[in-house]
């Protein structure tokens, strides 16, 4: 319905457990009309940063997202990239990333997001932010975020669409990463009461969405009514 209305559309994800290709295949399986070039994701954004700054990463990421880094030089690492590594978040792997960082004269920690948790069919799961904070604390370093809610992430999506922030609206279930991140970039943002939404989000001390809706379809109704 959004595409049929003539509006430009971008899918912004903090998905770091799969390549964009796998992510898109999954959504296509659910019946979504979506292609890889419509998706803004953290791993490709991180690869751009790594190339621009000649950084060689030690990767603490999910096995399934490794193909996104296939063309990146990883010899003699001079930074750490952390994503939602799921079962790869063992003590040994975290300690290895810690040792790389603590051994660098100018430690660089790049995180593919800073989410606290996310929701899967079997319940809530700890997200990359919790592990990122552990490395920040241990190494006395400030992580650079390349996923939501980083301003750079939303600016990248806007640039790919060719629109200004005030011309765009974000729909999301995460009060901080989706709504707060988009608003800090100058966009409007709608919170859906599905997914990881919690009733307490509506009393968030800093972030106030431009609107609440019960689901994605209602958000589409709201946007198309205002065209």
mmCIF file with all atom_site columns, C-alpha atoms in Angstrom, residues 78-190:
data_model
loop_
_atom_site.group_PDB
_atom_site.id
_atom_site.type_symbol
_atom_site.label_atom_id
_atom_site.label_alt_id
_atom_site.label_comp_id
_atom_site.label_asym_id
_atom_site.label_entity_id
_atom_site.label_seq_id
_atom_site.pdbx_PDB_ins_code
_atom_site.Cartn_x
_atom_site.Cartn_y
_atom_site.Cartn_z
_atom_site.occupancy
_atom_site.B_iso_or_equiv
_atom_site.pdbx_formal_charge
_atom_site.auth_seq_id
_atom_site.auth_comp_id
_atom_site.auth_asym_id
_atom_site.auth_atom_id
_atom_site.pdbx_PDB_model_num
ATOM 1   C CA . UNK A 1 78  ? 43.422 -2.830  15.012 1.00 0.00 ? 78  UNK A CA 1
ATOM 2   C CA . UNK A 1 79  ? 39.766 -2.648  16.116 1.00 0.00 ? 79  UNK A CA 1
ATOM 3   C CA . UNK A 1 80  ? 36.879 -4.842  17.324 1.00 0.00 ? 80  UNK A CA 1
ATOM 4   C CA . UNK A 1 81  ? 33.485 -5.105  15.626 1.00 0.00 ? 81  UNK A CA 1
ATOM 5   C CA . UNK A 1 82  ? 30.695 -6.517  17.780 1.00 0.00 ? 82  UNK A CA 1
ATOM 6   C CA . UNK A 1 83  ? 27.245 -7.577  16.627 1.00 0.00 ? 83  UNK A CA 1
ATOM 7   C CA . UNK A 1 84  ? 24.444 -9.771  17.943 1.00 0.00 ? 84  UNK A CA 1
ATOM 8   C CA . UNK A 1 85  ? 26.612 -12.876 18.133 1.00 0.00 ? 85  UNK A CA 1
ATOM 9   C CA . UNK A 1 86  ? 23.974 -14.934 20.010 1.00 0.00 ? 86  UNK A CA 1
ATOM 10  C CA . UNK A 1 87  ? 25.591 -18.268 21.026 1.00 0.00 ? 87  UNK A CA 1
ATOM 11  C CA . UNK A 1 88  ? 29.023 -16.885 20.081 1.00 0.00 ? 88  UNK A CA 1
ATOM 12  C CA . UNK A 1 89  ? 28.794 -14.635 23.157 1.00 0.00 ? 89  UNK A CA 1
ATOM 13  C CA . UNK A 1 90  ? 30.833 -17.036 25.287 1.00 0.00 ? 90  UNK A CA 1
ATOM 14  C CA . UNK A 1 91  ? 33.231 -15.933 28.014 1.00 0.00 ? 91  UNK A CA 1
ATOM 15  C CA . UNK A 1 92  ? 36.156 -17.060 25.870 1.00 0.00 ? 92  UNK A CA 1
ATOM 16  C CA . UNK A 1 93  ? 35.028 -15.035 22.837 1.00 0.00 ? 93  UNK A CA 1
ATOM 17  C CA . UNK A 1 94  ? 34.254 -11.912 24.868 1.00 0.00 ? 94  UNK A CA 1
ATOM 18  C CA . UNK A 1 95  ? 37.624 -12.231 26.610 1.00 0.00 ? 95  UNK A CA 1
ATOM 19  C CA . UNK A 1 96  ? 39.390 -12.546 23.252 1.00 0.00 ? 96  UNK A CA 1
ATOM 20  C CA . UNK A 1 97  ? 37.732 -9.334  22.035 1.00 0.00 ? 97  UNK A CA 1
ATOM 21  C CA . UNK A 1 98  ? 38.689 -7.680  25.343 1.00 0.00 ? 98  UNK A CA 1
ATOM 22  C CA . UNK A 1 99  ? 42.335 -8.713  24.876 1.00 0.00 ? 99  UNK A CA 1
ATOM 23  C CA . UNK A 1 100 ? 42.453 -7.266  21.360 1.00 0.00 ? 100 UNK A CA 1
ATOM 24  C CA . UNK A 1 101 ? 41.026 -3.939  22.569 1.00 0.00 ? 101 UNK A CA 1
ATOM 25  C CA . UNK A 1 102 ? 43.112 -3.655  25.719 1.00 0.00 ? 102 UNK A CA 1
ATOM 26  C CA . UNK A 1 103 ? 46.258 -4.347  23.692 1.00 0.00 ? 103 UNK A CA 1
ATOM 27  C CA . UNK A 1 104 ? 45.689 -1.439  21.303 1.00 0.00 ? 104 UNK A CA 1
ATOM 28  C CA . UNK A 1 105 ? 47.239 1.978   21.888 1.00 0.00 ? 105 UNK A CA 1
ATOM 29  C CA . UNK A 1 106 ? 44.108 3.627   20.467 1.00 0.00 ? 106 UNK A CA 1
ATOM 30  C CA . UNK A 1 107 ? 41.315 1.074   20.961 1.00 0.00 ? 107 UNK A CA 1
ATOM 31  C CA . UNK A 1 108 ? 38.393 1.256   18.528 1.00 0.00 ? 108 UNK A CA 1
ATOM 32  C CA . UNK A 1 109 ? 35.157 -0.606  19.309 1.00 0.00 ? 109 UNK A CA 1
ATOM 33  C CA . UNK A 1 110 ? 32.484 -0.585  16.601 1.00 0.00 ? 110 UNK A CA 1
ATOM 34  C CA . UNK A 1 111 ? 29.054 -1.957  17.499 1.00 0.00 ? 111 UNK A CA 1
ATOM 35  C CA . UNK A 1 112 ? 26.360 -2.990  15.029 1.00 0.00 ? 112 UNK A CA 1
ATOM 36  C CA . UNK A 1 113 ? 23.683 -1.483  17.270 1.00 0.00 ? 113 UNK A CA 1
ATOM 37  C CA . UNK A 1 114 ? 23.152 -0.932  20.976 1.00 0.00 ? 114 UNK A CA 1
ATOM 38  C CA . UNK A 1 115 ? 19.811 -2.639  21.574 1.00 0.00 ? 115 UNK A CA 1
ATOM 39  C CA . UNK A 1 116 ? 19.167 -3.979  25.080 1.00 0.00 ? 116 UNK A CA 1
ATOM 40  C CA . UNK A 1 117 ? 16.944 -6.860  24.041 1.00 0.00 ? 117 UNK A CA 1
ATOM 41  C CA . UNK A 1 118 ? 14.764 -8.107  21.214 1.00 0.00 ? 118 UNK A CA 1
ATOM 42  C CA . UNK A 1 119 ? 11.841 -10.497 20.880 1.00 0.00 ? 119 UNK A CA 1
ATOM 43  C CA . UNK A 1 120 ? 11.744 -13.905 19.245 1.00 0.00 ? 120 UNK A CA 1
ATOM 44  C CA . UNK A 1 121 ? 8.954  -16.480 19.251 1.00 0.00 ? 121 UNK A CA 1
ATOM 45  C CA . UNK A 1 122 ? 10.266 -18.069 22.460 1.00 0.00 ? 122 UNK A CA 1
ATOM 46  C CA . UNK A 1 123 ? 10.564 -14.763 24.322 1.00 0.00 ? 123 UNK A CA 1
ATOM 47  C CA . UNK A 1 124 ? 12.890 -11.823 24.931 1.00 0.00 ? 124 UNK A CA 1
ATOM 48  C CA . UNK A 1 125 ? 16.625 -12.164 24.210 1.00 0.00 ? 125 UNK A CA 1
ATOM 49  C CA . UNK A 1 126 ? 19.637 -10.104 25.340 1.00 0.00 ? 126 UNK A CA 1
ATOM 50  C CA . UNK A 1 127 ? 20.856 -7.912  22.487 1.00 0.00 ? 127 UNK A CA 1
ATOM 51  C CA . UNK A 1 128 ? 24.302 -6.650  21.490 1.00 0.00 ? 128 UNK A CA 1
ATOM 52  C CA . UNK A 1 129 ? 24.103 -3.541  23.713 1.00 0.00 ? 129 UNK A CA 1
ATOM 53  C CA . UNK A 1 130 ? 24.603 -5.529  26.917 1.00 0.00 ? 130 UNK A CA 1
ATOM 54  C CA . UNK A 1 131 ? 27.849 -7.079  25.627 1.00 0.00 ? 131 UNK A CA 1
ATOM 55  C CA . UNK A 1 132 ? 28.998 -3.804  24.072 1.00 0.00 ? 132 UNK A CA 1
ATOM 56  C CA . UNK A 1 133 ? 28.656 -2.140  27.487 1.00 0.00 ? 133 UNK A CA 1
ATOM 57  C CA . UNK A 1 134 ? 30.764 -4.889  29.081 1.00 0.00 ? 134 UNK A CA 1
ATOM 58  C CA . UNK A 1 135 ? 33.631 -4.213  26.667 1.00 0.00 ? 135 UNK A CA 1
ATOM 59  C CA . UNK A 1 136 ? 33.242 -0.442  27.068 1.00 0.00 ? 136 UNK A CA 1
ATOM 60  C CA . UNK A 1 137 ? 33.499 -0.804  30.845 1.00 0.00 ? 137 UNK A CA 1
ATOM 61  C CA . UNK A 1 138 ? 36.398 -3.277  30.809 1.00 0.00 ? 138 UNK A CA 1
ATOM 62  C CA . UNK A 1 139 ? 38.479 -1.305  28.291 1.00 0.00 ? 139 UNK A CA 1
ATOM 63  C CA . UNK A 1 140 ? 37.414 2.228   29.264 1.00 0.00 ? 140 UNK A CA 1
ATOM 64  C CA . UNK A 1 141 ? 36.433 2.919   25.660 1.00 0.00 ? 141 UNK A CA 1
ATOM 65  C CA . UNK A 1 142 ? 33.363 4.467   24.005 1.00 0.00 ? 142 UNK A CA 1
ATOM 66  C CA . UNK A 1 143 ? 31.828 2.282   21.294 1.00 0.00 ? 143 UNK A CA 1
ATOM 67  C CA . UNK A 1 144 ? 30.962 3.755   17.897 1.00 0.00 ? 144 UNK A CA 1
ATOM 68  C CA . UNK A 1 145 ? 27.465 2.676   16.891 1.00 0.00 ? 145 UNK A CA 1
ATOM 69  C CA . UNK A 1 146 ? 26.710 2.017   13.228 1.00 0.00 ? 146 UNK A CA 1
ATOM 70  C CA . UNK A 1 147 ? 23.166 0.623   13.614 1.00 0.00 ? 147 UNK A CA 1
ATOM 71  C CA . UNK A 1 148 ? 20.033 2.228   15.033 1.00 0.00 ? 148 UNK A CA 1
ATOM 72  C CA . UNK A 1 149 ? 19.827 4.626   16.921 1.00 0.00 ? 149 UNK A CA 1
ATOM 73  C CA . UNK A 1 150 ? 22.989 6.204   15.489 1.00 0.00 ? 150 UNK A CA 1
ATOM 74  C CA . UNK A 1 151 ? 22.343 9.391   13.519 1.00 0.00 ? 151 UNK A CA 1
ATOM 75  C CA . UNK A 1 152 ? 24.723 8.155   10.811 1.00 0.00 ? 152 UNK A CA 1
ATOM 76  C CA . UNK A 1 153 ? 22.539 5.077   10.262 1.00 0.00 ? 153 UNK A CA 1
ATOM 77  C CA . UNK A 1 154 ? 19.359 7.080   9.662  1.00 0.00 ? 154 UNK A CA 1
ATOM 78  C CA . UNK A 1 155 ? 21.229 9.637   7.546  1.00 0.00 ? 155 UNK A CA 1
ATOM 79  C CA . UNK A 1 156 ? 22.476 6.774   5.376  1.00 0.00 ? 156 UNK A CA 1
ATOM 80  C CA . UNK A 1 157 ? 18.918 5.534   4.840  1.00 0.00 ? 157 UNK A CA 1
ATOM 81  C CA . UNK A 1 158 ? 17.701 9.061   4.026  1.00 0.00 ? 158 UNK A CA 1
ATOM 82  C CA . UNK A 1 159 ? 20.553 9.567   1.551  1.00 0.00 ? 159 UNK A CA 1
ATOM 83  C CA . UNK A 1 160 ? 19.679 6.293   -0.169 1.00 0.00 ? 160 UNK A CA 1
ATOM 84  C CA . UNK A 1 161 ? 16.073 7.512   -0.473 1.00 0.00 ? 161 UNK A CA 1
ATOM 85  C CA . UNK A 1 162 ? 17.114 11.011  -1.549 1.00 0.00 ? 162 UNK A CA 1
ATOM 86  C CA . UNK A 1 163 ? 14.897 12.794  0.996  1.00 0.00 ? 163 UNK A CA 1
ATOM 87  C CA . UNK A 1 164 ? 15.380 15.249  3.868  1.00 0.00 ? 164 UNK A CA 1
ATOM 88  C CA . UNK A 1 165 ? 14.673 14.167  7.480  1.00 0.00 ? 165 UNK A CA 1
ATOM 89  C CA . UNK A 1 166 ? 11.572 16.339  7.726  1.00 0.00 ? 166 UNK A CA 1
ATOM 90  C CA . UNK A 1 167 ? 10.155 14.549  4.665  1.00 0.00 ? 167 UNK A CA 1
ATOM 91  C CA . UNK A 1 168 ? 10.408 11.113  6.299  1.00 0.00 ? 168 UNK A CA 1
ATOM 92  C CA . UNK A 1 169 ? 8.590  9.160   8.991  1.00 0.00 ? 169 UNK A CA 1
ATOM 93  C CA . UNK A 1 170 ? 9.889  6.117   10.867 1.00 0.00 ? 170 UNK A CA 1
ATOM 94  C CA . UNK A 1 171 ? 7.634  3.274   12.016 1.00 0.00 ? 171 UNK A CA 1
ATOM 95  C CA . UNK A 1 172 ? 9.089  1.014   14.695 1.00 0.00 ? 172 UNK A CA 1
ATOM 96  C CA . UNK A 1 173 ? 8.537  -1.013  17.866 1.00 0.00 ? 173 UNK A CA 1
ATOM 97  C CA . UNK A 1 174 ? 11.653 0.148   19.759 1.00 0.00 ? 174 UNK A CA 1
ATOM 98  C CA . UNK A 1 175 ? 11.076 3.363   21.692 1.00 0.00 ? 175 UNK A CA 1
ATOM 99  C CA . UNK A 1 176 ? 14.800 4.239   21.886 1.00 0.00 ? 176 UNK A CA 1
ATOM 100 C CA . UNK A 1 177 ? 16.421 2.752   18.778 1.00 0.00 ? 177 UNK A CA 1
ATOM 101 C CA . UNK A 1 178 ? 13.587 3.345   16.287 1.00 0.00 ? 178 UNK A CA 1
ATOM 102 C CA . UNK A 1 179 ? 11.578 6.276   17.609 1.00 0.00 ? 179 UNK A CA 1
ATOM 103 C CA . UNK A 1 180 ? 14.275 8.143   19.552 1.00 0.00 ? 180 UNK A CA 1
ATOM 104 C CA . UNK A 1 181 ? 16.956 7.590   16.910 1.00 0.00 ? 181 UNK A CA 1
ATOM 105 C CA . UNK A 1 182 ? 14.738 8.821   14.077 1.00 0.00 ? 182 UNK A CA 1
ATOM 106 C CA . UNK A 1 183 ? 13.582 11.892  16.005 1.00 0.00 ? 183 UNK A CA 1
ATOM 107 C CA . UNK A 1 184 ? 17.179 12.860  16.880 1.00 0.00 ? 184 UNK A CA 1
ATOM 108 C CA . UNK A 1 185 ? 17.837 12.840  13.153 1.00 0.00 ? 185 UNK A CA 1
ATOM 109 C CA . UNK A 1 186 ? 14.937 15.267  12.538 1.00 0.00 ? 186 UNK A CA 1
ATOM 110 C CA . UNK A 1 187 ? 12.391 12.686  11.387 1.00 0.00 ? 187 UNK A CA 1
ATOM 111 C CA . UNK A 1 188 ? 8.926  12.031  12.756 1.00 0.00 ? 188 UNK A CA 1
ATOM 112 C CA . UNK A 1 189 ? 8.342  8.609   14.310 1.00 0.00 ? 189 UNK A CA 1
ATOM 113 C CA . UNK A 1 190 ? 5.388  6.333   15.025 1.00 0.00 ? 190 UNK A CA 1
#
